[in-house]
């Protein structure tokens, strides 16, 4: 049997992966897949950072910035840059 581990603690089995992985990845948790009888690591699931130059940026903050008034459209940006 394959088990899922986060921070050294078992959080479920491979059968639970479809339910557990989305939440763990959303919370930036690295998940190890281990062979249950031996404890040998089989693989690792490492979440991708949304914004490498701002690693603490959350999806909520991205949406807040998108919704914030005062921005410009891509067409407005291109016009401003002389690329229209």
XYZ file of N, CA, C and O in Angstrom:
336
model
N 0.848 -1.176 0.000
C 0.000 0.000 0.000
C 0.896 1.243 0.000
O 1.952 1.264 0.604
N 0.445 2.293 -0.676
C 1.167 3.560 -0.737
C 0.462 4.556 0.173
O -0.762 4.697 0.138
N 1.246 5.250 0.993
C 0.698 6.233 1.923
C 1.201 7.622 1.569
O 2.270 7.783 0.982
N 0.409 8.636 1.920
C 0.771 10.032 1.696
C 1.233 10.629 3.015
O 0.570 10.478 4.035
N 2.368 11.321 2.993
C 2.928 11.941 4.193
C 3.169 13.423 3.943
O 3.643 13.817 2.867
N 2.861 14.247 4.933
C 3.144 15.677 4.905
C 3.852 16.014 6.209
O 3.345 15.694 7.289
N 5.006 16.652 6.101
C 5.799 17.022 7.285
C 6.040 15.826 8.212
O 5.962 15.941 9.432
N 6.274 14.655 7.632
C 6.571 13.464 8.410
C 5.373 12.741 8.988
O 5.525 11.697 9.623
N 4.171 13.268 8.786
C 2.966 12.642 9.339
C 2.115 12.054 8.212
O 1.909 12.689 7.179
N 1.614 10.855 8.440
C 0.742 10.213 7.462
C -0.591 10.958 7.417
O -1.205 11.217 8.449
N -1.010 11.328 6.189
C -2.281 12.042 6.031
C -3.318 11.218 5.278
O -4.481 11.611 5.204
N -2.912 10.103 4.713
C -3.857 9.266 3.985
C -3.121 8.247 3.145
O -1.913 8.060 3.275
N -3.884 7.600 2.276
C -3.323 6.593 1.374
C -3.496 7.059 -0.061
O -4.140 8.083 -0.327
N -2.933 6.305 -0.970
C -3.064 6.636 -2.384
C -4.535 6.692 -2.795
O -4.920 7.495 -3.644
N -5.363 5.890 -2.166
C -6.799 5.897 -2.454
C -7.430 7.249 -2.088
O -8.443 7.644 -2.670
N -6.819 7.975 -1.140
C -7.328 9.282 -0.712
C -6.746 10.439 -1.516
O -7.133 11.594 -1.319
N -5.803 10.158 -2.395
C -5.051 11.210 -3.087
C -5.945 12.177 -3.861
O -5.745 13.387 -3.788
N -6.921 11.672 -4.575
C -7.781 12.547 -5.375
C -8.507 13.572 -4.500
O -8.685 14.717 -4.888
N -8.864 13.184 -3.307
C -9.569 14.070 -2.382
C -8.597 15.000 -1.648
O -8.875 16.171 -1.454
N -7.429 14.484 -1.261
C -6.503 15.241 -0.420
C -5.558 16.180 -1.172
O -5.261 17.277 -0.702
N -5.049 15.731 -2.314
C -4.010 16.504 -3.004
C -4.397 17.937 -3.356
O -3.589 18.851 -3.151
N -5.588 18.211 -3.875
C -5.894 19.605 -4.208
C -5.748 20.565 -3.022
O -5.157 21.641 -3.163
N -6.236 20.189 -1.870
C -6.128 21.045 -0.691
C -4.698 21.183 -0.205
O -4.266 22.263 0.208
N -3.945 20.095 -0.246
C -2.550 20.138 0.194
C -1.713 21.014 -0.731
O -0.898 21.823 -0.277
N -1.933 20.885 -2.019
C -1.195 21.700 -2.979
C -1.595 23.163 -2.845
O -0.749 24.057 -2.889
N -2.877 23.427 -2.651
C -3.360 24.805 -2.462
C -2.691 25.452 -1.250
O -2.422 26.637 -1.243
N -2.391 24.649 -0.233
C -1.736 25.159 0.977
C -0.220 25.005 0.923
O 0.450 25.069 1.952
N 0.313 24.789 -0.286
C 1.760 24.713 -0.537
C 2.446 23.623 0.288
O 3.558 23.799 0.757
N 1.785 22.495 0.468
C 2.364 21.382 1.216
C 3.042 20.403 0.258
O 2.473 20.028 -0.765
N 4.255 20.005 0.585
C 4.953 18.973 -0.174
C 4.484 17.624 0.353
O 4.460 17.395 1.557
N 4.101 16.744 -0.562
C 3.547 15.435 -0.193
C 4.510 14.340 -0.634
O 4.940 14.321 -1.788
N 4.864 13.472 0.290
C 5.686 12.307 -0.036
C 4.794 11.092 -0.200
O 3.873 10.887 0.591
N 5.077 10.297 -1.214
C 4.405 9.016 -1.398
C 5.382 7.960 -0.902
O 6.521 7.895 -1.380
N 4.959 7.159 0.078
C 5.842 6.156 0.681
C 5.209 4.768 0.619
O 3.994 4.627 0.771
N 6.075 3.796 0.415
C 5.655 2.404 0.503
C 5.341 2.124 1.967
O 6.180 2.344 2.842
N 4.125 1.703 2.253
C 3.664 1.558 3.641
C 4.481 0.560 4.468
O 4.921 0.904 5.557
N 4.735 -0.635 3.979
C 5.467 -1.576 4.846
C 6.912 -1.156 5.132
O 7.388 -1.285 6.245
N 7.607 -0.606 4.128
C 9.034 -0.306 4.308
C 9.297 1.153 4.675
O 10.360 1.475 5.187
N 8.360 2.038 4.366
C 8.568 3.466 4.602
C 9.427 4.128 3.545
O 9.750 5.312 3.635
N 9.810 3.373 2.513
C 10.658 3.896 1.438
C 9.899 4.934 0.613
O 8.737 4.740 0.254
N 10.545 6.066 0.353
C 9.909 7.131 -0.436
C 9.855 6.702 -1.900
O 10.862 6.334 -2.493
N 8.676 6.776 -2.473
C 8.462 6.402 -3.867
C 8.495 7.643 -4.747
O 8.992 7.620 -5.859
N 7.937 8.731 -4.238
C 7.887 9.957 -5.015
C 7.506 11.139 -4.153
O 7.140 10.984 -2.984
N 7.619 12.310 -4.738
C 7.294 13.541 -4.036
C 6.475 14.431 -4.954
O 6.801 14.571 -6.135
N 5.422 15.026 -4.398
C 4.607 16.001 -5.130
C 4.910 17.359 -4.507
O 4.640 17.591 -3.342
N 5.523 18.234 -5.302
C 5.896 19.562 -4.818
C 5.057 20.593 -5.544
O 5.093 20.668 -6.770
N 4.297 21.404 -4.807
C 3.462 22.404 -5.465
C 4.303 23.481 -6.140
O 5.379 23.837 -5.664
N 3.809 23.945 -7.250
C 4.469 25.010 -7.994
C 4.117 26.356 -7.373
O 2.978 26.589 -6.986
N 5.085 27.239 -7.275
C 4.847 28.574 -6.734
C 4.084 29.382 -7.785
O 4.438 29.373 -8.962
N 3.011 30.070 -7.367
C 2.207 30.861 -8.299
C 3.021 31.964 -8.956
O 2.876 32.248 -10.137
N 3.850 32.626 -8.173
C 4.588 33.788 -8.648
C 6.000 33.722 -8.063
O 6.202 34.112 -6.915
N 6.988 33.241 -8.821
C 8.327 33.037 -8.272
C 8.956 34.296 -7.647
O 9.685 34.196 -6.680
N 8.667 35.460 -8.179
C 9.257 36.683 -7.638
C 8.477 37.224 -6.436
O 8.919 38.145 -5.776
N 7.323 36.618 -6.146
C 6.538 36.977 -4.956
C 5.935 35.686 -4.392
O 4.733 35.429 -4.516
N 6.758 34.834 -3.764
C 6.320 33.488 -3.386
C 5.185 33.426 -2.379
O 4.494 32.412 -2.310
N 4.937 34.479 -1.620
C 3.843 34.464 -0.648
C 2.510 34.924 -1.235
O 1.505 34.992 -0.528
N 2.484 35.227 -2.518
C 1.266 35.697 -3.177
C 0.222 34.589 -3.198
O 0.501 33.458 -3.589
N -0.992 34.912 -2.768
C -2.079 33.934 -2.737
C -3.032 34.169 -3.907
O -3.045 35.248 -4.512
N -3.846 33.176 -4.190
C -4.854 33.334 -5.249
C -5.837 34.445 -4.892
O -6.306 35.173 -5.757
N -6.133 34.579 -3.607
C -7.059 35.628 -3.165
C -6.479 37.011 -3.443
O -7.180 37.919 -3.896
N -5.182 37.181 -3.190
C -4.537 38.466 -3.438
C -4.475 38.763 -4.938
O -4.672 39.895 -5.371
N -4.237 37.745 -5.735
C -4.242 37.928 -7.194
C -5.618 38.418 -7.637
O -5.729 39.376 -8.403
N -6.670 37.765 -7.148
C -8.026 38.170 -7.528
C -8.332 39.582 -7.052
O -8.941 40.371 -7.757
N -7.879 39.942 -5.838
C -8.090 41.294 -5.320
C -7.419 42.322 -6.225
O -7.999 43.347 -6.562
N -6.226 42.012 -6.686
C -5.508 42.932 -7.583
C -6.201 43.049 -8.933
O -6.248 44.129 -9.519
N -6.733 41.952 -9.418
C -7.458 41.982 -10.694
C -8.710 42.839 -10.565
O -9.028 43.643 -11.451
N -9.412 42.699 -9.446
C -10.667 43.421 -9.236
C -10.457 44.888 -8.872
O -11.395 45.678 -8.945
N -9.253 45.250 -8.487
C -8.952 46.611 -8.042
C -9.145 47.603 -9.192
O -8.667 47.380 -10.301
N -9.847 48.696 -8.946
C -10.038 49.686 -10.005
C -8.724 50.427 -10.297
O -7.810 50.438 -9.482
N -8.652 51.038 -11.463
C -7.496 51.863 -11.786
C -6.465 51.168 -12.650
O -5.462 51.762 -13.012
N -6.698 49.924 -12.990
C -5.751 49.219 -13.848
C -5.976 49.615 -15.295
O -6.703 50.557 -15.609
N -5.314 48.924 -16.178
C -5.510 49.201 -17.601
C -5.629 47.887 -18.353
O -5.144 46.857 -17.884
N -6.264 47.947 -19.484
C -6.405 46.763 -20.315
C -5.097 46.533 -21.055
O -4.230 47.413 -21.129
N -4.968 45.368 -21.665
C -3.792 45.066 -22.459
C -3.688 46.027 -23.646
O -2.598 46.510 -23.975
N -4.825 46.334 -24.257
C -4.828 47.268 -25.390
C -4.345 48.650 -24.949
O -3.568 49.303 -25.667
N -4.778 49.098 -23.766
C -4.326 50.392 -23.249
C -2.827 50.376 -22.962
O -2.114 51.342 -23.259
N -2.350 49.268 -22.418
C -0.919 49.134 -22.150
C -0.116 49.197 -23.436
O 0.884 49.898 -23.541
N -0.555 48.456 -24.441
C 0.163 48.434 -25.733
C 0.183 49.819 -26.363
O 1.198 50.245 -26.892
N -0.941 50.533 -26.288
C -1.005 51.885 -26.828
C -0.015 52.792 -26.087
O 0.716 53.556 -26.697
N 0.017 52.656 -24.791
C 0.914 53.459 -23.953
C 2.380 53.160 -24.287
O 3.235 54.046 -24.237
N 2.676 51.935 -24.625
C 4.040 51.529 -24.957
C 4.380 51.747 -26.433
O 5.472 51.442 -26.868
N 3.404 52.272 -27.197
C 3.634 52.533 -28.615
C 3.592 51.296 -29.476
O 4.159 51.258 -30.557
N 2.898 50.251 -29.008
C 2.812 48.981 -29.742
C 1.416 48.739 -30.313
O 1.089 47.628 -30.659
N 0.610 49.764 -30.387
C -0.788 49.600 -30.808
C -0.930 49.273 -32.253
O -0.251 49.455 -33.122
